Amino acid sequence: MKKAFLAANQISPDSLKVYYYSRLSLAYLALNDTVQFRDANKKTLSFANKINDTITEAYALWDLADFFETHMVMDSAFYNYQEAQKKFTSLKDNYYAGRMFYNMALIQTEVKDYTGAEVNAFNSIELLKPLNEHLRLHRCYSLLGSITKELKEYDRSLEYFNLANEYLSEAKSEEIPRLYYPQLQNNIGNVYKDQGNYNAAKKYYQKAVFTEDSLRFFAPSTYALIVNNLAFSRFKLGDTLNILQDLEMAKRIQKELNDIEGLSLSEYNFAEFYLSKNDTLNAVASGQKAKQYAEEGSNNKRLLASLGLLARIDPKNSLNYTERYIALTDSLIQVERQERNKFTRIRFETDEFIAENESLVRKKQIWTGLALSIFLLGVSLYVIFYQRSRNQALQFQQQQQTSNQEIFDLMLSQKQKIAETKKAEQKRISEELHDGVLGKMLGARMVLTGLNKVASEEAISERAKAIAALKDVEGEVRAISHELSHAAYHNINNFISSIKELLKTTCSTNDLDFSFDYDETYDWDAMKGEIKINLYRMVQEILQNAVKHSKCKNILVSFVRRNQILIVTITDDGQGFASKPGKKGIGMRNIKSRVEKLGGTWDIDSRPNKGTTIILNIPLESQNNAHEVIHEKRV
């Protein structure tokens, strides 16, 4: 990873650099390497902002939000999810914008900002519903069900959970995680349990346990939780058969998993059970264990329940438990209010920022009206300058079109020359066969025919000469065959031939040496015609600039393909120059225009007396689909 990080630092084109930093940031996040992640993520955001790569910036903000959420810095996580959502919205990517709204709602639920959580959950649903994202919609409605349950709006909670169940049923073509159905049934059971409707709760807990036979093995923590809830509901209904055994089994699984939160619930249920049997001693012992586990797991909700229970069943210490219950309640209310205020402030600052933008727009409109009045006074001058500028732009486009046509004609001419060369070679070989091989074979045949009936020594000598002639013919045929084989396997590439011809013509005319490296296995003629024409013209422009200004002796040209990006590097050993911002000649503007037309980037590295290197990065095909694969994560 360190080597990859150092390599990314040394890459000069910003588009590649931001791509590699994005990959590194995601890798460090997965490895939980805090320091390296923050460094890579910061560089990703900086370079993405610099080159206006909004999609990479959105994914980097998403990564940063995940990082803060993992480390329980909820306000920072919320802020970065919100910023990522804005980026995805600006890209009209409703799927990922919807997911960011859902993540924001989850965090708001954690800090009990239920109003804000509901708003963002509905924002997520609004974006995801037209996309038929059934599993995502299931999760949104499940979250709404949990939120309204906490608000004790039980009827609405059940409605949302039923909608979640409908979307889960519709997700036939999607891969449904095995825990979704048991968790949904358990959540519905919890609503009925909070209402005191233990008959209905028991029915849903049984569905959760028995519809997924392997739940105990692939999700033991969830299995123990549901068994606990089922045992408690049965106990409340007066069904005490095997209650202790079920509670013990759940507690045993939780101990094996070190499930502190689950153990707190189990001990609380034990305390309730012992209290119903008037076994105060065991009830107090279990209640204290429930309190201890709640404190270890920082589960304030469970801690309050344990303190309330102990205040009822331990008269000696009832006052202490009651005082602590009241103090904890007041403290939690204050903390929750502060957290909600943080999120309200974040939303307010966002709304304030929008209001400021609207104010700026109004001011801009006023200034635009004033500017328009001034503009109308100077309309004559404007028309003159505008027409001149337009004529220059049209002239520039015409020059480019003329140049493109010249290159196209040149490539056609080159292709015609290759075809003529092949035709001439075929004619030469045909003449070789007809005039050389065929003539010799005819002569040998006539000699052998005349000597067939003669057995003198002279005849034998003549036959030997004829056989030797045939051997010569064999050698000629083999040589011609080798030539044909070489021609058949020799890859004549029209585009590369054109570049070679350009280099040869330019450099020989100006007494320069050149080197041209390229991948001989790649079919360069298969590139799009637009790429070939513009690339040829850019190479020609750069060569002409080197000849005119650099006073170089050597020029090196290389074509390298990397991840469907063509990297063209042109280096000269001339006098170089100190780059100046702003002013650019017509040649540079031509190169910039052509590179942007192809969706690529370019970079110049030049210093006085150090030569000049120009790098062109030209995409051979679209890379937009790569981001989603790279950044598809949990959530």
PDB file of N, CA and C in Angstrom, residues 57-59 61-62 79-89 96-97 100:
ATOM      1  N   GLU A  57     -15.453  13.320  -6.144  1.00  0.00           N
ATOM      2  CA  GLU A  57     -15.596  14.121  -4.931  1.00  0.00           C
ATOM      3  C   GLU A  57     -16.755  13.595  -4.081  1.00  0.00           C
ATOM      4  N   ALA A  58     -17.853  13.214  -4.740  1.00  0.00           N
ATOM      5  CA  ALA A  58     -19.021  12.688  -4.010  1.00  0.00           C
ATOM      6  C   ALA A  58     -18.672  11.387  -3.294  1.00  0.00           C
ATOM      7  N   TYR A  59     -17.965  10.483  -4.015  1.00  0.00           N
ATOM      8  CA  TYR A  59     -17.593   9.206  -3.384  1.00  0.00           C
ATOM      9  C   TYR A  59     -16.607   9.422  -2.230  1.00  0.00           C
ATOM     10  N   LEU A  61     -16.445  12.051  -0.246  1.00  0.00           N
ATOM     11  CA  LEU A  61     -17.235  12.541   0.884  1.00  0.00           C
ATOM     12  C   LEU A  61     -18.009  11.405   1.550  1.00  0.00           C
ATOM     13  N   TRP A  62     -18.499  10.481   0.734  1.00  0.00           N
ATOM     14  CA  TRP A  62     -19.197   9.298   1.254  1.00  0.00           C
ATOM     15  C   TRP A  62     -18.240   8.471   2.120  1.00  0.00           C
ATOM     16  N   TYR A  79     -22.807  15.560   8.315  1.00  0.00           N
ATOM     17  CA  TYR A  79     -22.430  16.677   7.442  1.00  0.00           C
ATOM     18  C   TYR A  79     -21.868  16.162   6.113  1.00  0.00           C
ATOM     19  N   ASN A  80     -20.983  15.146   6.166  1.00  0.00           N
ATOM     20  CA  ASN A  80     -20.361  14.653   4.935  1.00  0.00           C
ATOM     21  C   ASN A  80     -21.322  13.831   4.086  1.00  0.00           C
ATOM     22  N   TYR A  81     -22.263  13.110   4.727  1.00  0.00           N
ATOM     23  CA  TYR A  81     -23.319  12.450   3.945  1.00  0.00           C
ATOM     24  C   TYR A  81     -24.149  13.509   3.206  1.00  0.00           C
ATOM     25  N   GLN A  82     -24.434  14.608   3.899  1.00  0.00           N
ATOM     26  CA  GLN A  82     -25.219  15.687   3.286  1.00  0.00           C
ATOM     27  C   GLN A  82     -24.478  16.307   2.109  1.00  0.00           C
ATOM     28  N   GLU A  83     -23.160  16.535   2.263  1.00  0.00           N
ATOM     29  CA  GLU A  83     -22.376  17.096   1.166  1.00  0.00           C
ATOM     30  C   GLU A  83     -22.324  16.127  -0.014  1.00  0.00           C
ATOM     31  N   ALA A  84     -22.166  14.819   0.280  1.00  0.00           N
ATOM     32  CA  ALA A  84     -22.162  13.811  -0.792  1.00  0.00           C
ATOM     33  C   ALA A  84     -23.505  13.795  -1.510  1.00  0.00           C
ATOM     34  N   GLN A  85     -24.587  13.915  -0.728  1.00  0.00           N
ATOM     35  CA  GLN A  85     -25.930  13.941  -1.330  1.00  0.00           C
ATOM     36  C   GLN A  85     -26.078  15.110  -2.302  1.00  0.00           C
ATOM     37  N   LYS A  86     -25.553  16.275  -1.928  1.00  0.00           N
ATOM     38  CA  LYS A  86     -25.634  17.441  -2.821  1.00  0.00           C
ATOM     39  C   LYS A  86     -24.891  17.185  -4.126  1.00  0.00           C
ATOM     40  N   LYS A  87     -23.707  16.548  -4.028  1.00  0.00           N
ATOM     41  CA  LYS A  87     -22.919  16.256  -5.237  1.00  0.00           C
ATOM     42  C   LYS A  87     -23.681  15.293  -6.150  1.00  0.00           C
ATOM     43  N   PHE A  88     -24.226  14.213  -5.554  1.00  0.00           N
ATOM     44  CA  PHE A  88     -24.962  13.238  -6.365  1.00  0.00           C
ATOM     45  C   PHE A  88     -26.203  13.873  -6.975  1.00  0.00           C
ATOM     46  N   THR A  89     -26.850  14.760  -6.231  1.00  0.00           N
ATOM     47  CA  THR A  89     -28.034  15.448  -6.766  1.00  0.00           C
ATOM     48  C   THR A  89     -27.656  16.334  -7.941  1.00  0.00           C
ATOM     49  N   TYR A  96     -27.886   7.192  -5.833  1.00  0.00           N
ATOM     50  CA  TYR A  96     -26.938   7.432  -4.747  1.00  0.00           C
ATOM     51  C   TYR A  96     -27.357   8.616  -3.874  1.00  0.00           C
ATOM     52  N   ALA A  97     -28.037   9.588  -4.445  1.00  0.00           N
ATOM     53  CA  ALA A  97     -28.562  10.684  -3.622  1.00  0.00           C
ATOM     54  C   ALA A  97     -29.578  10.131  -2.619  1.00  0.00           C
ATOM     55  N   MET A 100     -27.804   8.445   0.235  1.00  0.00           N
ATOM     56  CA  MET A 100     -27.244   9.387   1.193  1.00  0.00           C
ATOM     57  C   MET A 100     -28.331   9.914   2.145  1.00  0.00           C
TER      58      MET A 100
END
